[in-house]
Amino acid sequence: MTTTRDTTNARDAWTLDRTFTGSAGAIRWAALGPDDAPPVVLVHGTPFSSYVWRGVARALAREHRVYVWDLAGYGASEMRAGQDVSLAAQGRVLTELLDHWGLDRPAVVAHDFGGCVALRARLLHGAAYERLALVDPVALAPWGSPTYRLLGAHAEVFGQLPPELHRALVREYVSSASHRGLHPAVLDRLVAPWCTDEGRPAFYRQIEQNDQRFTDEIQDRYGELDLPVLVCWGTDDTWIPVARGQELAKAIPGAELRLIEGAGHLVQEDAPAELTGELSRFLRRDPLRTAR
């Protein structure tokens, strides 16, 4: 039993050991893989952290320099009252990080809110990518479940929940992103940042500050994307239906669509091997053959 537990802890250990201070506060980040390998930037969504990319990141790091980071106000990054953690702010932060890392044209892989962040950085801030993979992204209207809208509309009220009720709410919310069910230790790790004194108000803050206007500003511009794009979607995503993936792929010239059977919204946890396979194939493809 001890050996199994130690092995699990080693496998799931995840530390962001570097800090960048930008327009939205202190951002925790890390880099994996050879310094001179082709760069890949992974962007997580809500209400998660870079921890969801741990397995994919380690696999890709065999052939790439992989950059991971926690969005402003998420995970190990700074959380504080009055902080701008909107999708607009996150798009600026990603652009700042690319400059800080000295990356000219990295590949970018983005999930959920991260999809909107990556698209905003590209379309509004001129961030240059070699290619872009979008995994069940928030990109098309309408989005935001009734529960999400309720939490955002009454953030101040929900922010006053006793800690144990808050924890139960967050656990249920995060759990619903998986079709196959999350391992208890994984669920604990994803929920933990939202259950500290700073994390409880931060959880509702990020919901309160984000709504559909941040995708409305860019949705009509997806036809301008002139780089290889892969759209991956879990067929059993109950947060954003697979039909949105089909619609998004049609809106982006030449985009590939890959459906991942049996996966929910949190594809990284439900089908890590399948997702890693699709991303590895896409990242290895000759950009001259896939560019438009």
PDB file of N, CA and C in Angstrom, residues 160-171 195-196:
ATOM      1  N   GLN A 160     -19.934  34.237   0.657  1.00  0.00           N
ATOM      2  CA  GLN A 160     -20.107  34.198   2.103  1.00  0.00           C
ATOM      3  C   GLN A 160     -20.478  32.810   2.621  1.00  0.00           C
ATOM      4  N   LEU A 161     -20.501  31.819   1.740  1.00  0.00           N
ATOM      5  CA  LEU A 161     -20.803  30.459   2.185  1.00  0.00           C
ATOM      6  C   LEU A 161     -19.766  29.990   3.204  1.00  0.00           C
ATOM      7  N   PRO A 162     -20.176  29.226   4.198  1.00  0.00           N
ATOM      8  CA  PRO A 162     -19.195  28.624   5.107  1.00  0.00           C
ATOM      9  C   PRO A 162     -18.213  27.762   4.317  1.00  0.00           C
ATOM     10  N   PRO A 163     -16.972  27.640   4.768  1.00  0.00           N
ATOM     11  CA  PRO A 163     -15.944  26.924   4.016  1.00  0.00           C
ATOM     12  C   PRO A 163     -16.341  25.531   3.562  1.00  0.00           C
ATOM     13  N   GLU A 164     -17.017  24.753   4.414  1.00  0.00           N
ATOM     14  CA  GLU A 164     -17.357  23.391   4.032  1.00  0.00           C
ATOM     15  C   GLU A 164     -18.428  23.352   2.946  1.00  0.00           C
ATOM     16  N   LEU A 165     -19.379  24.269   2.991  1.00  0.00           N
ATOM     17  CA  LEU A 165     -20.389  24.333   1.934  1.00  0.00           C
ATOM     18  C   LEU A 165     -19.749  24.791   0.625  1.00  0.00           C
ATOM     19  N   HIS A 166     -18.849  25.744   0.727  1.00  0.00           N
ATOM     20  CA  HIS A 166     -18.128  26.197  -0.468  1.00  0.00           C
ATOM     21  C   HIS A 166     -17.342  25.043  -1.083  1.00  0.00           C
ATOM     22  N   ARG A 167     -16.626  24.292  -0.253  1.00  0.00           N
ATOM     23  CA  ARG A 167     -15.840  23.168  -0.753  1.00  0.00           C
ATOM     24  C   ARG A 167     -16.735  22.148  -1.461  1.00  0.00           C
ATOM     25  N   ALA A 168     -17.884  21.853  -0.869  1.00  0.00           N
ATOM     26  CA  ALA A 168     -18.808  20.888  -1.471  1.00  0.00           C
ATOM     27  C   ALA A 168     -19.300  21.384  -2.826  1.00  0.00           C
ATOM     28  N   LEU A 169     -19.592  22.683  -2.918  1.00  0.00           N
ATOM     29  CA  LEU A 169     -20.053  23.265  -4.179  1.00  0.00           C
ATOM     30  C   LEU A 169     -18.975  23.142  -5.252  1.00  0.00           C
ATOM     31  N   VAL A 170     -17.746  23.509  -4.905  1.00  0.00           N
ATOM     32  CA  VAL A 170     -16.656  23.465  -5.878  1.00  0.00           C
ATOM     33  C   VAL A 170     -16.367  22.030  -6.300  1.00  0.00           C
ATOM     34  N   ARG A 171     -16.383  21.088  -5.361  1.00  0.00           N
ATOM     35  CA  ARG A 171     -16.136  19.688  -5.698  1.00  0.00           C
ATOM     36  C   ARG A 171     -17.177  19.173  -6.690  1.00  0.00           C
ATOM     37  N   CYS A 195     -10.061  26.699  -1.989  1.00  0.00           N
ATOM     38  CA  CYS A 195     -10.570  26.511  -0.632  1.00  0.00           C
ATOM     39  C   CYS A 195      -9.708  27.183   0.436  1.00  0.00           C
ATOM     40  N   THR A 196      -8.739  27.986   0.026  1.00  0.00           N
ATOM     41  CA  THR A 196      -7.961  28.787   0.962  1.00  0.00           C
ATOM     42  C   THR A 196      -8.704  30.097   1.232  1.00  0.00           C
TER      43      THR A 196
END
